[in-house]
Coordinates of C-alpha atoms and ligand atoms in Angstrom, one line a residue:
M269 CA 120.4 56.6 11.2
N270 CA 119.2 54.2 8.7
H271 CA 118.8 50.5 9.8
R272 CA 118.5 47.2 8.0
I273 CA 118.3 43.5 8.7
Q274 CA 121.3 41.4 7.9
F275 CA 122.9 38.1 8.7
R276 CA 126.6 37.1 9.1
A277 CA 126.2 33.4 8.8
P278 CA 123.4 31.2 7.5
G279 CA 121.1 29.6 10.1
G280 CA 117.7 29.8 11.8
P281 CA 115.7 33.0 12.1
E282 CA 117.9 34.0 15.1
V283 CA 120.8 34.9 12.8
L284 CA 118.9 38.0 11.6
E285 CA 120.2 41.1 13.2
W286 CA 119.1 44.8 13.2
V287 CA 122.1 46.9 12.3
E288 CA 122.9 50.5 11.3
A289 CA 123.3 50.9 7.6
P290 CA 124.5 54.4 6.6
L291 CA 123.1 55.6 3.3
Q292 CA 125.2 57.3 0.6
A293 CA 123.6 59.7 -1.9
P294 CA 122.1 57.7 -4.8
G295 CA 124.7 56.9 -7.5
P296 CA 124.2 57.4 -11.2
G297 CA 121.0 55.6 -12.4
E298 CA 119.9 55.0 -8.8
A299 CA 117.0 56.3 -6.7
R300 CA 116.7 56.3 -2.9
V301 CA 113.5 54.7 -1.7
R302 CA 112.2 55.3 1.8
H303 CA 110.3 52.0 2.4
T304 CA 106.8 52.0 3.8
A305 CA 106.1 48.3 3.5
I306 CA 108.4 45.3 2.8
G307 CA 107.3 41.9 1.5
V308 CA 108.5 38.6 3.0
N309 CA 109.1 35.9 0.5
Y310 CA 110.1 32.2 0.8
I311 CA 113.3 33.0 -1.1
D312 CA 114.4 35.1 1.9
V313 CA 114.2 31.9 4.0
Y314 CA 116.3 30.0 1.4
Q315 CA 118.9 32.7 1.5
R316 CA 118.9 33.0 5.3
S317 CA 119.1 29.3 5.9
G318 CA 121.9 28.7 3.4
A319 CA 119.7 26.7 0.9
Y320 CA 120.6 29.4 -1.6
P321 CA 124.2 30.5 -0.6
V322 CA 124.9 34.2 -0.7
P323 CA 128.1 36.3 0.0
L324 CA 128.3 37.2 3.7
P325 CA 127.4 39.4 5.6
A326 CA 124.2 39.5 3.6
A327 CA 121.3 42.0 3.4
L328 CA 118.0 40.4 2.8
G329 CA 114.8 41.0 0.9
F330 CA 113.7 41.5 -2.7
E331 CA 110.3 43.2 -2.4
A332 CA 109.2 46.6 -1.0
A333 CA 107.0 49.6 -1.6
G334 CA 107.9 53.1 -0.7
V335 CA 108.5 56.7 -1.8
V336 CA 111.3 58.1 -3.9
E337 CA 113.4 60.3 -1.7
A338 CA 116.3 61.3 -3.9
L339 CA 117.4 60.7 -7.5
G340 CA 121.0 60.0 -8.8
A341 CA 122.4 61.5 -11.9
G342 CA 120.8 60.5 -15.2
V343 CA 117.5 59.2 -13.8
A344 CA 114.6 60.1 -16.0
G345 CA 110.9 59.3 -15.6
L346 CA 110.8 59.3 -11.8
D347 CA 110.0 62.1 -9.4
V348 CA 110.9 62.7 -5.8
G349 CA 107.8 61.9 -3.7
Q350 CA 106.5 59.3 -6.2
R351 CA 105.2 56.0 -4.8
V352 CA 107.0 52.9 -6.2
A353 CA 107.6 49.2 -5.6
Y354 CA 110.2 46.8 -6.7
V355 CA 110.7 43.1 -7.0
D356 CA 114.3 42.1 -7.4
G357 CA 117.9 42.5 -6.4
P358 CA 120.4 43.5 -5.3
T359 CA 118.9 42.2 -2.0
G360 CA 118.3 44.7 0.8
A361 CA 114.6 45.4 1.0
Y362 CA 114.6 44.6 4.7
A363 CA 115.7 48.2 5.4
Q364 CA 114.2 51.5 6.4
A365 CA 115.6 53.0 3.2
R366 CA 118.0 52.0 0.4
N367 CA 119.3 53.0 -3.0
H368 CA 118.0 50.9 -5.9
P369 CA 118.5 50.9 -9.7
A370 CA 115.9 53.4 -10.9
A371 CA 115.0 51.3 -14.0
R372 CA 113.8 48.5 -11.7
L373 CA 111.3 50.7 -9.8
V374 CA 107.6 50.3 -10.8
A375 CA 105.3 53.3 -10.3
L376 CA 102.4 52.4 -8.1
P377 CA 98.8 53.2 -9.1
G378 CA 96.7 55.1 -6.6
S379 CA 94.4 52.1 -6.3
I380 CA 97.0 50.0 -4.6
P381 CA 98.0 51.0 -1.0
D382 CA 101.7 50.5 -0.1
E383 CA 101.1 47.5 2.2
E384 CA 99.1 45.7 -0.5
A385 CA 101.8 46.5 -3.0
A386 CA 104.4 44.9 -0.8
A387 CA 102.1 41.8 -0.6
L388 CA 101.4 41.8 -4.3
I389 CA 104.3 42.8 -6.5
F390 CA 106.7 39.8 -6.1
K391 CA 104.0 37.2 -5.7
G392 CA 101.7 38.7 -8.3
L393 CA 104.5 38.9 -10.9
T394 CA 105.3 35.3 -10.1
A395 CA 101.7 34.5 -10.8
H396 CA 101.9 36.6 -14.0
M397 CA 104.9 34.5 -15.1
L398 CA 103.0 31.3 -14.5
V399 CA 99.7 32.2 -16.2
R400 CA 101.2 34.4 -19.1
R401 CA 104.6 33.0 -19.8
V402 CA 104.8 29.4 -18.6
W403 CA 101.4 28.2 -19.8
Q404 CA 98.4 30.1 -21.3
P405 CA 95.3 29.0 -19.4
H406 CA 92.5 27.4 -21.3
R407 CA 89.0 27.6 -19.9
G408 CA 87.9 24.3 -18.4
D409 CA 91.4 22.8 -18.1
W410 CA 92.3 21.2 -14.8
V411 CA 95.4 22.3 -12.9
L412 CA 97.0 21.5 -9.5
V413 CA 98.2 24.4 -7.2
H414 CA 100.3 23.4 -4.2
A415 CA 100.6 25.7 -1.2
A416 CA 97.4 27.2 -2.5
A417 CA 96.8 29.3 0.6
G418 CA 100.3 30.8 0.5
G419 CA 101.4 34.2 -0.7
V420 CA 101.8 33.1 -4.3
G421 CA 99.2 30.4 -4.1
L422 CA 96.1 32.6 -3.3
I423 CA 97.0 35.0 -6.1
L424 CA 97.6 32.2 -8.6
T425 CA 94.4 30.4 -7.6
R426 CA 92.2 33.4 -8.0
W427 CA 93.8 34.4 -11.3
L428 CA 93.5 30.9 -12.8
A429 CA 89.9 30.6 -11.6
A430 CA 89.0 34.0 -13.1
E431 CA 90.3 32.6 -16.4
G432 CA 87.9 29.7 -16.2
V433 CA 90.5 27.1 -15.2
R434 CA 89.5 24.4 -12.7
V435 CA 91.9 24.6 -9.9
I436 CA 92.6 21.7 -7.4
G437 CA 94.4 23.3 -4.5
V438 CA 96.6 21.5 -2.0
V439 CA 96.9 22.9 1.6
S440 CA 97.7 21.6 5.1
T441 CA 94.6 22.6 7.1
E442 CA 90.9 22.9 6.7
A443 CA 91.0 26.6 7.5
K444 CA 93.4 27.1 4.6
A445 CA 91.1 25.0 2.4
E446 CA 88.2 27.4 3.1
T447 CA 90.3 30.4 2.1
V448 CA 91.3 28.7 -1.1
K449 CA 87.7 27.9 -2.0
E450 CA 86.8 31.5 -1.5
E451 CA 89.4 32.4 -4.2
G452 CA 87.6 30.2 -6.6
A453 CA 89.2 26.8 -6.4
H454 CA 87.1 23.9 -7.8
S455 CA 88.4 21.5 -5.1
V456 CA 90.9 21.5 -2.3
L457 CA 92.9 18.6 -1.0
V458 CA 94.1 18.7 2.6
I459 CA 97.5 17.0 3.3
P460 CA 98.3 17.8 7.0
R461 CA 101.9 18.6 8.1
G462 CA 103.8 15.4 8.2
G463 CA 101.2 13.7 5.9
S464 CA 102.1 11.8 2.8
Y465 CA 101.6 12.8 -0.8
S466 CA 101.3 9.2 -1.9
D467 CA 97.5 9.4 -2.4
L468 CA 97.7 12.8 -4.2
A469 CA 97.5 11.4 -7.7
S470 CA 94.6 9.1 -7.0
S471 CA 92.7 12.0 -5.5
V472 CA 93.4 14.1 -8.5
K473 CA 92.4 11.4 -10.9
R474 CA 89.1 10.9 -9.0
I475 CA 88.3 14.6 -9.1
T476 CA 89.2 15.0 -12.8
G477 CA 87.3 11.8 -13.9
G478 CA 90.5 9.9 -14.5
K479 CA 92.1 12.5 -16.7
G480 CA 94.7 14.2 -14.5
V481 CA 95.8 17.8 -14.6
R482 CA 97.2 19.8 -17.6
V483 CA 99.6 21.7 -15.3
A484 CA 100.9 21.1 -11.7
Y485 CA 102.2 24.3 -10.1
D486 CA 104.5 22.9 -7.5
S487 CA 106.3 25.2 -5.1
V488 CA 106.7 22.6 -2.3
G489 CA 109.5 20.6 -4.1
R490 CA 110.9 17.5 -2.6
D491 CA 107.8 16.1 -0.8
S492 CA 105.3 16.7 -3.6
F493 CA 107.4 16.3 -6.7
E494 CA 106.6 12.6 -7.5
G495 CA 102.9 13.1 -6.6
S496 CA 102.7 16.1 -9.0
L497 CA 104.2 14.1 -11.8
D498 CA 101.8 11.2 -11.2
S499 CA 98.9 13.7 -11.2
L500 CA 99.6 15.0 -14.7
A501 CA 97.5 14.1 -17.8
P502 CA 99.5 12.9 -20.8
F503 CA 101.5 15.8 -22.3
G504 CA 101.1 17.6 -18.9
L505 CA 103.5 20.2 -17.5
L506 CA 105.1 20.2 -14.0
A507 CA 106.0 23.8 -13.3
S508 CA 108.4 23.3 -10.4
F509 CA 108.9 26.8 -9.1
G510 CA 109.9 26.4 -5.5
R511 CA 111.2 24.0 -2.8
A512 CA 109.6 24.9 0.5
S513 CA 110.1 21.2 1.6
G514 CA 113.6 20.8 0.2
A515 CA 115.4 20.3 -3.1
V516 CA 113.6 18.4 -5.9
P517 CA 115.0 15.1 -7.1
L518 CA 117.0 14.7 -10.3
V519 CA 114.7 14.1 -13.3
D520 CA 115.2 11.2 -15.6
V521 CA 114.2 12.6 -19.0
A522 CA 113.5 9.2 -20.6
D523 CA 111.2 8.5 -17.7
L524 CA 109.1 11.6 -18.5
G525 CA 108.4 10.0 -21.9
R526 CA 107.4 6.7 -20.4
R527 CA 105.0 8.5 -18.0
G528 CA 103.1 10.2 -20.9
A529 CA 105.3 12.6 -22.8
L530 CA 105.4 14.9 -19.8
A531 CA 107.3 18.2 -19.5
V532 CA 109.1 19.7 -16.5
Q533 CA 110.0 23.3 -16.3
R534 CA 111.8 25.3 -13.6
P535 CA 110.3 28.8 -13.9
S536 CA 112.1 31.7 -12.2
L537 CA 110.8 35.2 -12.0
F538 CA 114.1 37.0 -12.3
P539 CA 115.0 36.1 -15.9
H540 CA 111.4 36.9 -16.8
V541 CA 111.7 40.5 -15.6
A542 CA 115.5 41.0 -16.2
D543 CA 114.7 43.3 -19.1
P544 CA 113.1 46.5 -17.6
A545 CA 110.7 46.6 -20.6
D546 CA 109.5 43.1 -19.6
L547 CA 109.3 44.1 -15.9
H548 CA 107.2 47.2 -16.6
A549 CA 104.9 45.4 -19.1
A550 CA 104.3 42.6 -16.6
A551 CA 103.6 45.0 -13.8
K552 CA 101.2 47.0 -16.0
E553 CA 99.3 43.8 -16.8
L554 CA 99.3 42.7 -13.1
F555 CA 97.8 46.1 -12.0
E556 CA 95.2 45.7 -14.7
V557 CA 94.0 42.3 -13.6
H558 CA 94.1 43.6 -10.0
A559 CA 91.9 46.5 -11.0
R560 CA 89.4 44.0 -12.5
G561 CA 89.4 41.9 -9.3
M562 CA 91.1 38.9 -10.9
V563 CA 93.8 39.0 -8.3
R564 CA 94.1 40.6 -4.9
A565 CA 96.7 40.9 -2.2
H566 CA 96.2 38.9 1.0
I567 CA 98.0 40.2 4.1
H568 CA 98.2 37.6 6.8
D569 CA 99.9 40.0 9.2
R570 CA 102.1 43.0 9.6
L571 CA 105.2 43.0 11.8
P572 CA 107.8 45.6 12.6
L573 CA 110.8 45.3 10.4
R574 CA 112.9 44.7 13.5
E575 CA 110.9 41.5 14.1
A576 CA 111.8 40.0 10.8
A577 CA 113.0 36.8 12.6
Q578 CA 109.5 36.3 13.9
A579 CA 108.1 36.7 10.4
H580 CA 110.5 34.0 9.2
R581 CA 109.3 31.7 12.0
L582 CA 105.7 32.2 11.1
L583 CA 106.4 31.6 7.4
E584 CA 108.5 28.4 8.0
S585 CA 106.0 27.0 10.5
R586 CA 103.3 27.1 7.7
A587 CA 101.1 29.3 10.0
T588 CA 100.4 31.9 7.3
Q589 CA 97.7 32.4 4.7
G590 CA 98.8 35.0 2.1
A591 CA 101.7 37.3 2.7
L592 CA 103.6 38.8 5.7
V593 CA 104.5 42.4 5.5
L594 CA 107.2 44.1 7.5
I595 CA 106.7 47.8 8.5
P596 CA 109.9 49.9 8.9
Ligands
NAP171 N1 110.4 30.6 -9.0 C1 110.1 31.8 -8.7 O1 110.5 32.8 -9.4 C2 109.4 32.0 -7.4 C3 108.9 33.3 -7.1 C4 108.2 33.5 -5.9 C5 108.0 32.4 -5.1 N2 108.5 31.2 -5.4 C6 108.2 30.0 -4.6 O2 106.8 29.9 -4.4 C7 106.6 29.4 -3.1 C8 105.6 30.2 -2.3 O3 106.3 31.4 -1.9 P1 105.6 32.3 -0.8 O4 106.6 33.3 -0.4 O5 104.3 32.7 -1.3 O6 105.4 31.3 0.4 P2 104.1 30.6 1.0 O7 103.4 29.9 -0.1 O8 103.3 31.7 1.7 O9 104.6 29.6 2.1 C9 105.1 28.4 1.8 C10 103.9 27.4 1.9 O10 104.4 26.1 1.4 C11 103.7 25.1 2.0 N3 104.6 24.0 2.5 C12 104.4 22.7 2.1 N4 105.4 21.9 2.6 C13 106.2 22.8 3.4 C14 107.3 22.6 4.2 N5 107.9 21.4 4.3 N6 107.9 23.7 4.7 C15 107.4 24.9 4.6 N7 106.3 25.1 3.8 C16 105.7 24.1 3.2 C17 103.0 25.7 3.2 O11 101.6 25.7 2.9 P3 100.7 24.5 3.5 O12 100.9 24.4 5.0 O13 99.3 24.8 3.2 O14 101.2 23.2 2.9 C18 103.5 27.1 3.4 O15 102.6 28.0 3.9 C19 108.0 29.1 -2.4 O16 108.4 27.8 -2.7 C20 108.8 30.1 -3.2 O17 110.2 29.7 -3.3 C21 109.1 31.0 -6.6

């Protein structure tokens, strides 16, 4: 019998339950994927906790790698036995197997093992969005990367550094700072848990010789938002792409002008890959930069799928560096 993780009401990790999930034959345009590795992402926490409300009971998970087991009517370009990964909804990646829209499946190159794919595809495509769509990096520019030792953060830092961008990472521990430096960051600022971001901008100005950064990639949200804005150079961009610490404040557009003609953008991966052609083009480019060593997957740990609640505890406690992968 097939199993999945679901929750009936939002709450802490304990609401996640392991349930039987009978599988139908794949419908028209669908493929059945037998999962081999499942990626854990912070959006799973937002959904489970109720920060992003979803219809209940809810399946969870946007990212997995696996093998095509059966094809529905009208599916072309995929073979049974082929290795694939995917990155978006409908949710339900926290399962042993599931049916998924075939057009949303990305064929995996032999150079990327399944566990790495499950740590790379969602987070790496997010980095792709940030370095290819949101802002084109320029060699020598300064940027700020929050949660730089996280799943997205390590990939983003390495990619930007490989493009010649000077990255200032922000992390909560010295151990994380070491990891971020290994990925090529120019400097790393440590703000411990419970610490204040009030000195962030002055530290950034000191490192950049008073200039500030061209882009602040901020996935922390509420706690870091003001510090990120204050760290920007004139005409700088705050790419506010997550809210691990809570929802960001409302933005006064006129105030952005007074602070130096700043821009704020709320990038989201799903619109960027909504068109299958965009999804496949972005994945192709991600796999190319992976093959060149410009990005790599970081697996903090692997846990059994049944222990998804423990994975959420680890992620929320800020104990992880890189990605958590669930093994069905
Ligand atoms: N917009 C999009 O399309 C998109 C796509 C993917 C991911 N994201 C966002 O990118 C971020 C990273 O996702 P991820 O899955 O790779 O997670 P992650 O970065 O591995 O984990 C979140 C990290 O945020 C930092 N953090 C700072 N304050 C925190 C707080 N109060 N509570 C919890 N964590 C805090 C922690 O690092 P330190 O302890 O070092 O501070 C923690 O490790 C998330 O905000 C996610 O929502 C957005």
